[in-house]
Amino acid sequence: AYTRPFHHVVIELSGVGEPDAIKRHWDIGVEVGMPATLMTEIKRTIAVVDSSLFGNDWIDSRKATARNEEGSQHSGLETVGQLLAEQVERADLVLMNKTDLATEEELKTTEEVLQALNPDAELIRCTYGKVSPIELLPEIPHGLKYPEFGKGRNFRWAQNPHVLQIRVKVPASAKSKDINFDIGRTWLQIWVKGEPVPRLQGKLFGRLKGIEEW
């Protein structure tokens, strides 16, 4: 992860998780300089609802409270209905799960309630929680998807769409004729004369242009 950082980190909250509280704590982490918060940001909030129950639970939350003892003891909100509403209101994306168990009337009720609570959220219907990561995860920033610089043992590198630059440490006494480069479209080796192993050896994560393989 040090040389190739994660593109996304997915955090799953409990059923009574409060998105606003998480964001407040994250902001506090940024203020006090917690490393994890300085290297990341909250880009998307996703809520998952039961399509067969959510609409009716919102209209009458007493059944939801009876089903969820933890929810009935939750002190931050008065009812489970309010908790459900907060999670949906703060979401960028809402998954309508278990559509296979819901009637057409239940699907309609759930969708109408969701749109009323959060008209800006994207709605996706699904069963068994099966949704493509492409639909769930935010777009990867260009600088993270295609890192512009980095370093390793004895070397540093930088790149842009046109140029790849690699700087390798060599002995101060080494002359240009003592350095040997073996470069392919997807790999490279750099040797220093008299040393038993390469100073740098590895495979590239892309293909270099204008190079003949041999």
PDB file of C-alpha atoms in Angstrom:
ATOM      1  CA  ALA A   1       0.000   0.000   0.000  1.00  0.00           C
ATOM      2  CA  TYR A   2       2.999   2.334   0.471  1.00  0.00           C
ATOM      3  CA  THR A   3       4.037   2.304  -3.175  1.00  0.00           C
ATOM      4  CA  ARG A   4       0.546   1.623  -4.618  1.00  0.00           C
ATOM      5  CA  PRO A   5      -2.099   3.323  -2.430  1.00  0.00           C
ATOM      6  CA  PHE A   6      -5.663   2.063  -2.235  1.00  0.00           C
ATOM      7  CA  HIS A   7      -8.085   3.684  -4.652  1.00  0.00           C
ATOM      8  CA  HIS A   8     -11.037   3.250  -2.287  1.00  0.00           C
ATOM      9  CA  VAL A   9     -11.698   2.259   1.317  1.00  0.00           C
ATOM     10  CA  VAL A  10     -15.248   1.064   2.037  1.00  0.00           C
ATOM     11  CA  ILE A  11     -16.466   1.395   5.632  1.00  0.00           C
ATOM     12  CA  GLU A  12     -19.664  -0.434   6.621  1.00  0.00           C
ATOM     13  CA  LEU A  13     -21.536   1.089   9.559  1.00  0.00           C
ATOM     14  CA  SER A  14     -23.941  -0.708  11.860  1.00  0.00           C
ATOM     15  CA  GLY A  15     -27.688  -0.515  11.250  1.00  0.00           C
ATOM     16  CA  VAL A  16     -27.919   2.422  13.661  1.00  0.00           C
ATOM     17  CA  GLY A  17     -24.920   4.290  12.276  1.00  0.00           C
ATOM     18  CA  GLU A  18     -25.341   8.062  11.930  1.00  0.00           C
ATOM     19  CA  PRO A  19     -23.648   9.469   8.787  1.00  0.00           C
ATOM     20  CA  ASP A  20     -23.501  12.991  10.211  1.00  0.00           C
ATOM     21  CA  ALA A  21     -21.692  11.791  13.341  1.00  0.00           C
ATOM     22  CA  ILE A  22     -19.115   9.939  11.227  1.00  0.00           C
ATOM     23  CA  LYS A  23     -18.441  13.043   9.121  1.00  0.00           C
ATOM     24  CA  ARG A  24     -18.109  15.227  12.223  1.00  0.00           C
ATOM     25  CA  HIS A  25     -15.587  12.825  13.735  1.00  0.00           C
ATOM     26  CA  TRP A  26     -13.713  12.716  10.421  1.00  0.00           C
ATOM     27  CA  ASP A  27     -13.484  16.516  10.373  1.00  0.00           C
ATOM     28  CA  ILE A  28     -12.126  16.449  13.931  1.00  0.00           C
ATOM     29  CA  GLY A  29      -9.507  13.939  12.783  1.00  0.00           C
ATOM     30  CA  VAL A  30      -8.433  16.333  10.035  1.00  0.00           C
ATOM     31  CA  GLU A  31      -8.169  19.198  12.538  1.00  0.00           C
ATOM     32  CA  VAL A  32      -5.949  17.236  14.931  1.00  0.00           C
ATOM     33  CA  GLY A  33      -3.842  15.779  12.108  1.00  0.00           C
ATOM     34  CA  MET A  34      -4.779  12.090  12.206  1.00  0.00           C
ATOM     35  CA  PRO A  35      -2.828  10.470   9.321  1.00  0.00           C
ATOM     36  CA  ALA A  36      -5.741   8.405   7.994  1.00  0.00           C
ATOM     37  CA  THR A  37      -7.983  11.459   7.622  1.00  0.00           C
ATOM     38  CA  LEU A  38      -5.236  13.543   6.023  1.00  0.00           C
ATOM     39  CA  MET A  39      -4.659  10.935   3.322  1.00  0.00           C
ATOM     40  CA  THR A  40      -8.341  10.298   2.535  1.00  0.00           C
ATOM     41  CA  GLU A  41     -11.707  11.978   2.244  1.00  0.00           C
ATOM     42  CA  ILE A  42     -15.342  10.885   2.443  1.00  0.00           C
ATOM     43  CA  LYS A  43     -16.512  10.982  -1.157  1.00  0.00           C
ATOM     44  CA  ARG A  44     -19.784   9.043  -1.068  1.00  0.00           C
ATOM     45  CA  THR A  45     -22.395   7.911   1.432  1.00  0.00           C
ATOM     46  CA  ILE A  46     -24.496   4.875   0.520  1.00  0.00           C
ATOM     47  CA  ALA A  47     -27.676   3.709   2.251  1.00  0.00           C
ATOM     48  CA  VAL A  48     -29.201   0.255   1.827  1.00  0.00           C
ATOM     49  CA  VAL A  49     -32.916  -0.254   2.439  1.00  0.00           C
ATOM     50  CA  ASP A  50     -35.183  -3.283   2.405  1.00  0.00           C
ATOM     51  CA  SER A  51     -37.554  -2.627  -0.494  1.00  0.00           C
ATOM     52  CA  SER A  52     -40.260  -4.826   0.994  1.00  0.00           C
ATOM     53  CA  LEU A  53     -40.303  -3.034   4.367  1.00  0.00           C
ATOM     54  CA  PHE A  54     -38.826   0.456   4.148  1.00  0.00           C
ATOM     55  CA  GLY A  55     -41.851   2.327   2.827  1.00  0.00           C
ATOM     56  CA  ASN A  56     -44.211   0.950   5.424  1.00  0.00           C
ATOM     57  CA  ASP A  57     -41.578   1.286   8.185  1.00  0.00           C
ATOM     58  CA  TRP A  58     -41.307   4.983   7.404  1.00  0.00           C
ATOM     59  CA  ILE A  59     -45.076   5.454   7.453  1.00  0.00           C
ATOM     60  CA  ASP A  60     -45.402   3.511  10.738  1.00  0.00           C
ATOM     61  CA  SER A  61     -42.065   2.866  12.521  1.00  0.00           C
ATOM     62  CA  ARG A  62     -43.574   0.891  15.406  1.00  0.00           C
ATOM     63  CA  LYS A  63     -43.062  -2.424  13.639  1.00  0.00           C
ATOM     64  CA  ALA A  64     -39.464  -1.511  12.801  1.00  0.00           C
ATOM     65  CA  THR A  65     -38.794  -0.645  16.443  1.00  0.00           C
ATOM     66  CA  ALA A  66     -40.200  -3.964  17.569  1.00  0.00           C
ATOM     67  CA  ARG A  67     -37.980  -5.824  15.083  1.00  0.00           C
ATOM     68  CA  ASN A  68     -34.854  -3.960  16.117  1.00  0.00           C
ATOM     69  CA  GLU A  69     -34.186  -3.912  19.839  1.00  0.00           C
ATOM     70  CA  GLU A  70     -30.963  -2.009  19.295  1.00  0.00           C
ATOM     71  CA  GLY A  71     -32.883   0.644  17.419  1.00  0.00           C
ATOM     72  CA  SER A  72     -35.436   0.989  20.192  1.00  0.00           C
ATOM     73  CA  GLN A  73     -32.630   1.692  22.663  1.00  0.00           C
ATOM     74  CA  HIS A  74     -30.878   4.206  20.424  1.00  0.00           C
ATOM     75  CA  SER A  75     -30.671   7.472  22.384  1.00  0.00           C
ATOM     76  CA  GLY A  76     -29.598   9.775  19.558  1.00  0.00           C
ATOM     77  CA  LEU A  77     -32.936   9.689  17.739  1.00  0.00           C
ATOM     78  CA  GLU A  78     -36.505   9.403  18.983  1.00  0.00           C
ATOM     79  CA  THR A  79     -37.645   6.613  16.666  1.00  0.00           C
ATOM     80  CA  VAL A  80     -36.260   4.087  14.221  1.00  0.00           C
ATOM     81  CA  GLY A  81     -38.203   5.978  11.554  1.00  0.00           C
ATOM     82  CA  GLN A  82     -36.144   9.088  12.209  1.00  0.00           C
ATOM     83  CA  LEU A  83     -32.943   7.059  12.030  1.00  0.00           C
ATOM     84  CA  LEU A  84     -33.999   5.580   8.689  1.00  0.00           C
ATOM     85  CA  ALA A  85     -34.824   9.058   7.424  1.00  0.00           C
ATOM     86  CA  GLU A  86     -31.438  10.497   8.454  1.00  0.00           C
ATOM     87  CA  GLN A  87     -29.531   7.702   6.748  1.00  0.00           C
ATOM     88  CA  VAL A  88     -31.458   8.203   3.514  1.00  0.00           C
ATOM     89  CA  GLU A  89     -31.350  12.016   3.660  1.00  0.00           C
ATOM     90  CA  ARG A  90     -27.544  11.989   3.945  1.00  0.00           C
ATOM     91  CA  ALA A  91     -26.964   9.396   1.221  1.00  0.00           C
ATOM     92  CA  ASP A  92     -25.592  10.118  -2.238  1.00  0.00           C
ATOM     93  CA  LEU A  93     -26.749   6.687  -3.390  1.00  0.00           C
ATOM     94  CA  VAL A  94     -29.578   4.486  -2.061  1.00  0.00           C
ATOM     95  CA  LEU A  95     -29.742   0.771  -2.830  1.00  0.00           C
ATOM     96  CA  MET A  96     -33.243  -0.659  -2.891  1.00  0.00           C
ATOM     97  CA  ASN A  97     -32.322  -4.199  -1.882  1.00  0.00           C
ATOM     98  CA  LYS A  98     -34.499  -7.350  -1.725  1.00  0.00           C
ATOM     99  CA  THR A  99     -36.633  -6.269  -4.656  1.00  0.00           C
ATOM    100  CA  ASP A 100     -37.393  -9.950  -5.244  1.00  0.00           C
ATOM    101  CA  LEU A 101     -39.292 -10.073  -1.935  1.00  0.00           C
ATOM    102  CA  ALA A 102     -41.305  -6.893  -2.477  1.00  0.00           C
ATOM    103  CA  THR A 103     -44.647  -6.528  -4.206  1.00  0.00           C
ATOM    104  CA  GLU A 104     -45.145  -3.880  -6.867  1.00  0.00           C
ATOM    105  CA  GLU A 105     -47.065  -1.806  -4.348  1.00  0.00           C
ATOM    106  CA  GLU A 106     -44.248  -2.074  -1.787  1.00  0.00           C
ATOM    107  CA  LEU A 107     -41.668  -1.118  -4.413  1.00  0.00           C
ATOM    108  CA  LYS A 108     -43.732   1.890  -5.409  1.00  0.00           C
ATOM    109  CA  THR A 109     -44.224   2.992  -1.795  1.00  0.00           C
ATOM    110  CA  THR A 110     -40.531   2.600  -0.966  1.00  0.00           C
ATOM    111  CA  GLU A 111     -39.419   4.502  -4.055  1.00  0.00           C
ATOM    112  CA  GLU A 112     -41.861   7.358  -3.412  1.00  0.00           C
ATOM    113  CA  VAL A 113     -40.739   7.682   0.212  1.00  0.00           C
ATOM    114  CA  LEU A 114     -37.045   7.643  -0.794  1.00  0.00           C
ATOM    115  CA  GLN A 115     -37.565  10.317  -3.441  1.00  0.00           C
ATOM    116  CA  ALA A 116     -39.494  12.448  -0.958  1.00  0.00           C
ATOM    117  CA  LEU A 117     -36.733  12.138   1.670  1.00  0.00           C
ATOM    118  CA  ASN A 118     -33.859  12.705  -0.735  1.00  0.00           C
ATOM    119  CA  PRO A 119     -34.780  13.788  -4.276  1.00  0.00           C
ATOM    120  CA  ASP A 120     -31.108  14.210  -5.230  1.00  0.00           C
ATOM    121  CA  ALA A 121     -29.966  10.677  -4.349  1.00  0.00           C
ATOM    122  CA  GLU A 122     -29.432   8.088  -7.043  1.00  0.00           C
ATOM    123  CA  LEU A 123     -31.636   4.988  -6.613  1.00  0.00           C
ATOM    124  CA  ILE A 124     -30.547   1.504  -7.696  1.00  0.00           C
ATOM    125  CA  ARG A 125     -32.742  -1.579  -7.394  1.00  0.00           C
ATOM    126  CA  CYS A 126     -30.994  -4.832  -6.545  1.00  0.00           C
ATOM    127  CA  THR A 127     -31.369  -8.307  -5.032  1.00  0.00           C
ATOM    128  CA  TYR A 128     -28.960  -9.954  -2.568  1.00  0.00           C
ATOM    129  CA  GLY A 129     -27.029  -6.663  -2.530  1.00  0.00           C
ATOM    130  CA  LYS A 130     -25.542  -7.418  -5.957  1.00  0.00           C
ATOM    131  CA  VAL A 131     -24.361  -4.147  -7.484  1.00  0.00           C
ATOM    132  CA  SER A 132     -21.350  -3.467  -9.703  1.00  0.00           C
ATOM    133  CA  PRO A 133     -18.493  -1.653  -7.927  1.00  0.00           C
ATOM    134  CA  ILE A 134     -18.465   0.747 -10.873  1.00  0.00           C
ATOM    135  CA  GLU A 135     -21.914   1.970  -9.789  1.00  0.00           C
ATOM    136  CA  LEU A 136     -21.013   2.087  -6.091  1.00  0.00           C
ATOM    137  CA  LEU A 137     -17.570   3.657  -5.967  1.00  0.00           C
ATOM    138  CA  PRO A 138     -16.745   7.267  -6.860  1.00  0.00           C
ATOM    139  CA  GLU A 139     -14.439   8.089  -9.752  1.00  0.00           C
ATOM    140  CA  ILE A 140     -10.761   7.631  -8.965  1.00  0.00           C
ATOM    141  CA  PRO A 141      -8.805  10.924  -9.030  1.00  0.00           C
ATOM    142  CA  HIS A 142      -6.368  10.974 -11.958  1.00  0.00           C
ATOM    143  CA  GLY A 143      -3.356  11.522  -9.705  1.00  0.00           C
ATOM    144  CA  LEU A 144      -4.260   8.429  -7.671  1.00  0.00           C
ATOM    145  CA  LYS A 145      -5.208   6.202 -10.596  1.00  0.00           C
ATOM    146  CA  TYR A 146      -2.045   7.216 -12.422  1.00  0.00           C
ATOM    147  CA  PRO A 147       0.530   8.192  -9.754  1.00  0.00           C
ATOM    148  CA  GLU A 148       2.806  11.013 -10.864  1.00  0.00           C
ATOM    149  CA  PHE A 149       5.814  10.239  -8.667  1.00  0.00           C
ATOM    150  CA  GLY A 150       7.183   7.772  -6.128  1.00  0.00           C
ATOM    151  CA  LYS A 151      10.292   6.189  -4.725  1.00  0.00           C
ATOM    152  CA  GLY A 152      11.829   2.863  -3.766  1.00  0.00           C
ATOM    153  CA  ARG A 153      15.116   1.515  -2.529  1.00  0.00           C
ATOM    154  CA  ASN A 154      17.926   3.372  -4.337  1.00  0.00           C
ATOM    155  CA  PHE A 155      15.615   5.108  -6.814  1.00  0.00           C
ATOM    156  CA  ARG A 156      12.971   7.759  -7.420  1.00  0.00           C
ATOM    157  CA  TRP A 157      10.594   8.094 -10.353  1.00  0.00           C
ATOM    158  CA  ALA A 158       8.233  10.610 -11.923  1.00  0.00           C
ATOM    159  CA  GLN A 159       5.926  10.404 -14.920  1.00  0.00           C
ATOM    160  CA  ASN A 160       3.399  12.257 -17.019  1.00  0.00           C
ATOM    161  CA  PRO A 161       1.454  11.114 -20.096  1.00  0.00           C
ATOM    162  CA  HIS A 162       4.552  11.661 -22.250  1.00  0.00           C
ATOM    163  CA  VAL A 163       7.650  10.972 -20.149  1.00  0.00           C
ATOM    164  CA  LEU A 164       8.851   8.493 -17.519  1.00  0.00           C
ATOM    165  CA  GLN A 165      11.862   9.666 -15.503  1.00  0.00           C
ATOM    166  CA  ILE A 166      13.844   7.384 -13.184  1.00  0.00           C
ATOM    167  CA  ARG A 167      16.729   8.462 -10.941  1.00  0.00           C
ATOM    168  CA  VAL A 168      18.948   5.722  -9.516  1.00  0.00           C
ATOM    169  CA  LYS A 169      21.671   6.090  -6.894  1.00  0.00           C
ATOM    170  CA  VAL A 170      25.067   4.898  -8.133  1.00  0.00           C
ATOM    171  CA  PRO A 171      28.555   5.043  -6.573  1.00  0.00           C
ATOM    172  CA  ALA A 172      30.207   8.450  -6.833  1.00  0.00           C
ATOM    173  CA  SER A 173      33.129   6.813  -8.615  1.00  0.00           C
ATOM    174  CA  ALA A 174      30.935   5.269 -11.350  1.00  0.00           C
ATOM    175  CA  LYS A 175      31.326   6.642 -14.875  1.00  0.00           C
ATOM    176  CA  SER A 176      28.705   6.667 -17.627  1.00  0.00           C
ATOM    177  CA  LYS A 177      30.410   3.710 -19.377  1.00  0.00           C
ATOM    178  CA  ASP A 178      29.945   1.686 -16.165  1.00  0.00           C
ATOM    179  CA  ILE A 179      26.137   1.981 -16.283  1.00  0.00           C
ATOM    180  CA  ASN A 180      24.199  -0.513 -18.397  1.00  0.00           C
ATOM    181  CA  PHE A 181      20.490  -0.123 -19.224  1.00  0.00           C
ATOM    182  CA  ASP A 182      18.247  -2.976 -20.354  1.00  0.00           C
ATOM    183  CA  ILE A 183      14.823  -1.546 -21.199  1.00  0.00           C
ATOM    184  CA  GLY A 184      11.778  -3.224 -22.696  1.00  0.00           C
ATOM    185  CA  ARG A 185       8.241  -2.033 -23.232  1.00  0.00           C
ATOM    186  CA  THR A 186       7.107  -3.286 -19.829  1.00  0.00           C
ATOM    187  CA  TRP A 187      10.318  -3.874 -17.873  1.00  0.00           C
ATOM    188  CA  LEU A 188      13.757  -2.451 -17.149  1.00  0.00           C
ATOM    189  CA  GLN A 189      17.098  -3.258 -15.528  1.00  0.00           C
ATOM    190  CA  ILE A 190      19.938  -0.934 -14.572  1.00  0.00           C
ATOM    191  CA  TRP A 191      23.350  -2.434 -13.823  1.00  0.00           C
ATOM    192  CA  VAL A 192      26.513  -0.940 -12.438  1.00  0.00           C
ATOM    193  CA  LYS A 193      29.700  -2.569 -13.719  1.00  0.00           C
ATOM    194  CA  GLY A 194      31.269  -4.894 -11.179  1.00  0.00           C
ATOM    195  CA  GLU A 195      28.125  -5.346  -9.063  1.00  0.00           C
ATOM    196  CA  PRO A 196      26.589  -8.868  -8.863  1.00  0.00           C
ATOM    197  CA  VAL A 197      22.945  -7.734  -8.987  1.00  0.00           C
ATOM    198  CA  PRO A 198      21.091  -4.907 -10.782  1.00  0.00           C
ATOM    199  CA  ARG A 199      20.727  -1.563  -9.042  1.00  0.00           C
ATOM    200  CA  LEU A 200      17.151  -1.512 -10.331  1.00  0.00           C
ATOM    201  CA  GLN A 201      15.083  -4.336 -11.796  1.00  0.00           C
ATOM    202  CA  GLY A 202      11.354  -4.635 -12.253  1.00  0.00           C
ATOM    203  CA  LYS A 203       8.200  -4.637 -14.322  1.00  0.00           C
ATOM    204  CA  LEU A 204       6.382  -1.453 -15.305  1.00  0.00           C
ATOM    205  CA  PHE A 205       2.624  -1.032 -14.794  1.00  0.00           C
ATOM    206  CA  GLY A 206       2.241   0.283 -18.325  1.00  0.00           C
ATOM    207  CA  ARG A 207       3.833  -0.010 -21.740  1.00  0.00           C
ATOM    208  CA  LEU A 208       6.554   2.324 -22.995  1.00  0.00           C
ATOM    209  CA  LYS A 209       6.202   3.599 -26.550  1.00  0.00           C
ATOM    210  CA  GLY A 210       8.898   3.814 -29.186  1.00  0.00           C
ATOM    211  CA  ILE A 211      10.940   0.870 -27.846  1.00  0.00           C
ATOM    212  CA  GLU A 212      11.827  -2.255 -29.802  1.00  0.00           C
ATOM    213  CA  GLU A 213      11.708  -5.495 -27.812  1.00  0.00           C
ATOM    214  CA  TRP A 214      14.587  -7.919 -28.205  1.00  0.00           C
TER     215      TRP A 214
END
